[in-house]
Short mmCIF file of C-alpha atoms and ligand atoms in Angstrom, two decimals:
data_model
loop_
_atom_site.label_atom_id
_atom_site.label_comp_id
_atom_site.label_asym_id
_atom_site.label_seq_id
_atom_site.Cartn_x
_atom_site.Cartn_y
_atom_site.Cartn_z
CA MET I 1413 14.11 68.44 69.05
CA GLY I 1414 11.57 65.78 68.10
CA ILE I 1415 11.66 62.01 67.71
CA GLN I 1416 14.43 60.38 69.70
CA ARG I 1417 14.13 56.67 69.15
CA ILE I 1418 11.98 53.66 68.39
CA GLU I 1419 9.83 53.27 71.47
CA SER I 1420 7.97 50.07 70.61
CA VAL I 1421 7.11 47.74 67.77
CA THR I 1422 4.01 45.58 67.64
CA TYR I 1423 3.59 42.40 65.63
CA THR I 1424 0.55 40.20 65.28
CA VAL I 1425 1.56 36.55 65.32
CA ASP I 1426 -0.14 33.20 64.91
CA ASP I 1427 1.89 31.14 67.35
CA LEU I 1428 2.69 33.06 70.49
CA ASP I 1429 4.71 30.33 72.17
CA THR I 1430 7.07 29.99 69.20
CA ASN I 1431 7.61 33.73 69.14
CA VAL I 1432 8.24 33.84 72.87
CA ARG I 1433 10.84 31.13 72.47
CA PHE I 1434 12.44 33.03 69.57
CA PHE I 1435 12.80 36.34 71.39
CA THR I 1436 13.87 34.63 74.60
CA ASP I 1437 16.63 32.90 72.63
CA PHE I 1438 17.41 36.23 70.97
CA GLY I 1439 18.14 37.73 74.39
CA LEU I 1440 15.36 40.25 74.93
CA THR I 1441 14.07 40.68 78.48
CA PRO I 1442 10.62 39.14 79.05
CA ILE I 1443 8.29 41.61 80.75
CA SER I 1444 4.90 39.92 80.69
CA GLN I 1445 2.99 37.13 79.03
CA SER I 1446 -0.68 36.27 78.90
CA GLN I 1447 -2.62 33.86 76.71
CA ASP I 1448 -2.58 36.15 73.71
CA ARG I 1449 0.13 38.72 74.31
CA ALA I 1450 3.81 38.73 75.21
CA VAL I 1451 5.94 41.77 75.91
CA PHE I 1452 9.74 41.99 75.83
CA GLN I 1453 12.20 44.84 76.23
CA THR I 1454 15.63 45.73 74.97
CA ARG I 1455 18.30 46.82 77.42
CA ILE I 1456 17.37 50.48 76.93
CA ARG I 1457 13.73 49.52 77.55
CA GLN I 1458 12.19 49.78 74.17
CA THR I 1459 9.23 47.45 73.98
CA LEU I 1460 8.44 44.56 71.67
CA ILE I 1461 4.77 43.55 71.72
CA LEU I 1462 3.62 40.23 70.26
CA ASP I 1463 -0.14 39.91 69.89
CA ALA I 1464 -1.84 36.64 69.05
CA ALA I 1465 -5.28 38.29 69.24
CA ALA I 1466 -6.70 40.69 66.68
CA ARG I 1467 -5.84 44.35 67.10
CA PRO I 1468 -8.86 46.24 65.80
CA ASP I 1469 -7.36 49.46 67.17
CA LEU I 1470 -4.57 49.19 64.57
CA PRO I 1471 -4.89 49.55 60.80
CA PRO I 1472 -5.38 46.27 58.92
CA PRO I 1473 -2.18 44.29 58.31
CA VAL I 1474 -0.39 45.16 55.08
CA GLU I 1475 0.42 41.51 54.30
CA ASN I 1476 -0.89 38.07 55.09
CA GLY I 1477 0.49 36.06 57.97
CA PRO I 1478 2.41 37.29 60.99
CA THR I 1479 3.72 40.80 60.45
CA LEU I 1480 4.64 44.11 61.95
CA ARG I 1481 1.60 46.25 62.66
CA GLU I 1482 2.87 49.38 64.34
CA ILE I 1483 6.00 51.31 65.21
CA VAL I 1484 5.74 53.81 68.04
CA TRP I 1485 8.33 56.57 68.10
CA GLY I 1486 9.47 58.31 71.28
CA VAL I 1487 9.37 62.12 71.34
CA ASP I 1488 11.40 64.18 73.80
CA THR I 1489 8.88 66.73 75.17
CA PRO I 1490 5.08 67.08 75.52
CA ALA I 1491 5.18 70.20 73.33
CA GLU I 1492 7.03 68.36 70.58
CA LEU I 1493 4.67 65.41 70.93
CA ASP I 1494 1.66 67.73 70.49
CA ARG I 1495 3.27 69.47 67.53
CA LEU I 1496 4.28 66.31 65.65
CA ALA I 1497 1.01 64.51 66.44
CA GLU I 1498 -0.95 67.41 64.97
CA LYS I 1499 1.21 67.48 61.85
CA ALA I 1500 0.85 63.75 61.31
CA GLY I 1501 -2.83 63.60 62.26
CA ALA I 1502 -2.09 61.26 65.16
CA ALA I 1503 -4.67 61.17 67.95
CA GLY I 1504 -5.48 59.29 71.12
CA GLU I 1505 -4.59 59.05 74.78
CA GLY I 1506 -1.12 57.85 75.70
CA VAL I 1507 0.08 56.71 72.29
CA ARG I 1508 -1.12 59.07 69.53
CA ARG I 1509 -1.94 56.87 66.57
CA THR I 1510 -2.11 57.32 62.83
CA VAL I 1511 -1.32 55.27 59.74
CA ASP I 1512 1.41 55.81 57.17
CA ARG I 1513 0.93 55.91 53.40
CA THR I 1514 1.63 52.18 53.08
CA GLY I 1515 -0.78 51.13 55.80
CA PHE I 1516 1.58 50.52 58.70
CA GLY I 1517 0.48 51.80 62.07
CA VAL I 1518 2.49 54.73 63.38
CA GLY I 1519 2.39 55.91 66.97
CA LEU I 1520 3.92 58.80 68.83
CA THR I 1521 4.49 58.93 72.56
CA LEU I 1522 6.79 60.53 75.08
CA VAL I 1523 10.16 58.84 75.12
CA GLY I 1524 10.26 56.23 77.86
CA GLU I 1525 12.64 55.56 80.66
CA THR I 1526 15.93 54.31 79.31
CA GLY I 1527 18.19 51.58 80.61
CA PRO I 1528 21.93 51.03 80.82
CA GLU I 1529 23.34 51.50 77.34
CA HIS I 1530 26.96 52.23 78.06
CA GLU I 1531 28.73 48.97 78.56
CA PRO I 1532 32.33 49.34 77.41
CA PRO I 1533 33.17 47.58 74.16
CA ARG I 1534 35.40 44.55 74.19
CA ILE I 1535 38.96 45.76 73.76
CA SER I 1536 41.18 44.24 71.12
CA ASN I 1537 44.90 44.18 70.47
CA LYS I 1538 46.96 44.87 67.43
CA SER I 1539 50.67 45.33 67.18
CA GLY I 1540 51.49 48.92 67.97
CA TYR I 1541 48.18 49.35 69.83
CA VAL I 1542 48.19 46.82 72.64
CA VAL I 1543 45.52 47.49 75.22
CA ARG I 1544 44.81 44.04 76.67
CA VAL I 1545 47.65 42.41 78.58
CA ASN I 1546 47.55 39.27 80.75
CA ARG I 1547 43.83 38.95 80.08
CA ALA I 1548 42.40 36.18 77.95
CA LEU I 1549 39.10 36.62 76.18
CA GLU I 1550 36.10 34.44 76.87
CA SER I 1551 32.77 33.99 75.18
CA VAL I 1552 30.65 37.12 75.43
CA GLY I 1553 28.06 34.90 77.09
CA PRO I 1554 24.34 35.34 76.54
CA VAL I 1555 23.85 38.19 74.05
CA ARG I 1556 21.35 40.80 75.19
CA PRO I 1557 20.51 43.33 72.47
CA ILE I 1558 21.08 46.90 73.57
CA ARG I 1559 18.37 48.50 71.48
CA MET I 1560 16.27 48.40 68.36
CA CYS I 1561 18.39 50.63 66.17
CA HIS I 1562 16.41 50.57 62.95
CA VAL I 1563 13.40 49.16 61.17
CA ALA I 1564 13.24 48.40 57.44
CA LEU I 1565 9.86 48.18 55.73
CA ASN I 1566 9.08 47.11 52.19
CA ILE I 1567 6.79 49.38 50.22
CA PRO I 1568 5.32 49.34 46.72
CA LYS I 1569 7.22 51.25 44.05
CA GLU I 1570 4.13 53.18 43.11
CA GLY I 1571 3.61 56.01 45.56
CA ARG I 1572 7.06 55.66 47.09
CA GLU I 1573 7.68 59.41 47.16
CA GLU I 1574 4.49 59.98 49.15
CA ALA I 1575 5.39 57.08 51.46
CA VAL I 1576 8.75 58.68 52.24
CA ALA I 1577 7.28 62.20 52.48
CA PHE I 1578 4.97 61.08 55.28
CA TYR I 1579 8.04 60.46 57.41
CA THR I 1580 10.25 63.31 56.22
CA ASP I 1581 7.61 66.05 56.01
CA LEU I 1582 5.21 65.16 58.80
CA LEU I 1583 7.45 63.36 61.31
CA GLU I 1584 10.62 65.27 60.37
CA PHE I 1585 12.77 62.23 59.69
CA ILE I 1586 16.06 63.21 58.04
CA PRO I 1587 16.77 61.41 54.76
CA THR I 1588 20.42 60.33 54.93
CA ASP I 1589 20.94 58.15 51.86
CA VAL I 1590 18.45 58.16 49.01
CA VAL I 1591 19.17 55.17 46.81
CA LYS I 1592 16.98 55.85 43.80
CA PRO I 1593 16.58 52.26 42.54
CA MET I 1594 16.17 50.81 46.02
CA GLY I 1595 14.84 52.98 48.83
CA THR I 1596 15.37 55.79 51.29
CA PHE I 1597 17.42 55.57 54.49
CA MET I 1598 16.38 57.98 57.22
CA ARG I 1599 17.28 58.88 60.76
CA VAL I 1600 15.33 60.59 63.50
CA GLU I 1601 16.32 63.92 64.97
CA GLY I 1602 17.53 62.55 68.28
CA ASP I 1603 19.69 59.69 67.02
CA ALA I 1604 23.05 59.75 65.22
CA ASP I 1605 22.84 56.31 63.58
CA GLN I 1606 23.24 56.59 59.80
CA HIS I 1607 19.74 55.17 59.61
CA ASN I 1608 16.95 54.36 62.02
CA PHE I 1609 14.45 53.63 59.29
CA LEU I 1610 14.47 52.35 55.72
CA LEU I 1611 11.61 52.35 53.27
CA CYS I 1612 12.68 49.85 50.64
CA HIS I 1613 10.70 49.87 47.40
CA ARG I 1614 12.81 47.31 45.58
CA PRO I 1615 10.55 44.35 46.53
CA ASP I 1616 7.57 46.38 45.19
CA ARG I 1617 5.16 45.16 47.86
CA ALA I 1618 4.29 46.12 51.38
CA GLY I 1619 5.63 44.09 54.25
CA VAL I 1620 8.09 43.97 57.09
CA ASN I 1621 11.68 43.58 55.96
CA HIS I 1622 13.58 43.52 59.25
CA VAL I 1623 14.05 45.03 62.67
CA SER I 1624 17.67 45.57 63.61
CA TYR I 1625 19.03 45.20 67.14
CA GLU I 1626 22.34 46.71 68.14
CA VAL I 1627 24.53 44.40 70.17
CA ASN I 1628 27.72 45.11 72.04
CA GLY I 1629 30.20 44.35 69.29
CA PHE I 1630 31.44 42.14 66.52
CA ASP I 1631 31.78 39.07 68.77
CA ASP I 1632 28.21 39.50 69.90
CA VAL I 1633 26.96 39.54 66.30
CA ILE I 1634 28.74 36.25 65.64
CA GLU I 1635 28.02 34.55 68.94
CA GLY I 1636 24.43 35.78 69.01
CA GLY I 1637 23.84 34.39 65.52
CA ASN I 1638 25.52 31.12 66.43
CA HIS I 1639 23.30 30.84 69.47
CA MET I 1640 20.16 31.32 67.38
CA ILE I 1641 21.32 28.60 64.97
CA GLU I 1642 22.08 26.28 67.88
CA ARG I 1643 18.56 26.88 69.14
CA GLY I 1644 17.13 25.77 65.81
CA TRP I 1645 16.38 29.10 64.14
CA GLN I 1646 17.21 29.74 60.50
CA GLU I 1647 19.88 32.17 59.43
CA ALA I 1648 18.70 34.45 56.61
CA ARG I 1649 21.95 35.93 55.34
CA LYS I 1650 25.64 35.28 55.80
CA LEU I 1651 27.66 37.33 58.24
CA GLY I 1652 28.83 40.52 56.57
CA ARG I 1653 29.33 44.27 56.72
CA HIS I 1654 26.92 46.59 54.95
CA THR I 1655 28.05 49.30 52.57
CA VAL I 1656 25.39 51.85 53.55
CA GLY I 1657 25.75 52.30 57.32
CA SER I 1658 28.89 50.13 57.56
CA ASN I 1659 27.34 47.92 60.22
CA VAL I 1660 28.38 44.33 60.72
CA PHE I 1661 25.30 42.13 60.39
CA ARG I 1662 23.77 38.73 60.79
CA PHE I 1663 20.13 38.08 59.92
CA VAL I 1664 17.78 35.46 61.31
CA HIS I 1665 14.29 34.61 60.00
CA ALA I 1666 11.72 35.63 62.60
CA PRO I 1667 8.42 33.80 63.24
CA CYS I 1668 6.73 37.18 63.76
CA GLY I 1669 7.39 38.09 60.11
CA GLY I 1670 10.46 39.35 58.30
CA ARG I 1671 13.85 38.94 59.90
CA VAL I 1672 15.78 40.27 62.84
CA GLU I 1673 19.26 41.69 62.41
CA LEU I 1674 22.10 41.55 64.90
CA ALA I 1675 24.07 44.72 64.20
CA ALA I 1676 27.23 46.39 65.47
CA ASP I 1677 29.46 49.30 64.54
CA MET I 1678 26.92 51.31 62.53
CA ASP I 1679 28.16 54.67 61.18
CA ARG I 1680 27.24 57.64 63.33
CA ILE I 1681 26.63 60.93 61.57
CA ASP I 1682 25.76 64.54 62.30
CA ASP I 1683 23.87 67.25 60.44
CA SER I 1684 26.85 67.94 58.19
CA TYR I 1685 26.29 64.51 56.56
CA GLY I 1686 23.39 65.98 54.58
CA THR I 1687 21.34 63.85 52.23
CA ARG I 1688 23.35 61.66 49.87
CA VAL I 1689 21.58 60.76 46.66
CA HIS I 1690 22.66 57.62 44.80
CA GLU I 1691 21.56 57.21 41.19
CA THR I 1692 22.57 53.55 41.28
CA THR I 1693 22.43 51.11 44.17
CA PRO I 1694 25.69 50.78 46.08
CA PRO I 1695 26.85 47.21 46.67
CA HIS I 1696 24.82 45.59 49.44
CA HIS I 1697 27.90 44.78 51.49
CA ILE I 1698 31.59 45.48 51.80
CA TRP I 1699 32.13 41.82 52.53
CA THR I 1700 30.30 38.71 53.55
CA LEU I 1701 31.78 35.61 55.07
CA ARG I 1702 33.20 33.30 52.45
CA THR I 1703 34.45 29.81 52.92
CA ASN I 1704 35.53 27.09 50.56
CA ARG I 1705 35.38 24.45 53.23
CA ASP I 1706 32.29 22.39 52.72
CA ARG I 1707 32.21 20.42 55.94
CA GLY I 1708 32.91 20.60 59.59
CA GLU I 1709 34.89 22.97 61.70
FE1 FE2 E 1387 19.41 46.63 58.75
#
């Protein structure tokens, strides 16, 4: 096999306390905190690392200010880890490290222990398909993201083919949708999401675009976003459903750089999906929330 999932992401930040508050509000599980580092996990135990101190062991940041410095990918077996690390020129003990063509840190490690992923979805009724009887719905309660399902990075237009080839040729990512004017969506061998990774060249500069977190369903996307707004964080995009990937989304500006996405109901695909090449950019979304009410509830 090969790469199974995102294992960890590392940001360097300037205000650790603000970031801790943000990801606590976002519903990640706090694991540890010291003066200059905080660590959180998703429900399946992927790790988010926030570093307020310099990280000389990582390549220099690709943009000014707080930003994403490294993504570590989890590989299924020691033999596959050795093989992929050699191909990509990644070295070191524990996490094998290298740098991609844009300057982002890339790590490889054995896939970690996973957590409970399989909570049943909320069931919904429609006429002719009634599955919930004598049971009222309640708030989903505190939203706890299941997993980091994809990362989107901005890259310069120049050299974009080489930037993508690093991942497809050396790390064996599978290109799923190549949108020529915009970027390349990819997935890893061990995951069926339509994309786990996007290199987006449309902004024509390097930086973190967003990290997406899968939540339990549509209600969780809405309630999780509402909760972030109530806690004082800034929404970055209206509720909607993407065209590529079909996922329902809400985006929130993140103090660690870029945005976080609450996502649900992403397309799952298999090898028969192939690589779909788009000469023009598909619409960004199928729909976004519209209202013509300008005040109040
Ligand atoms: Fe996304």
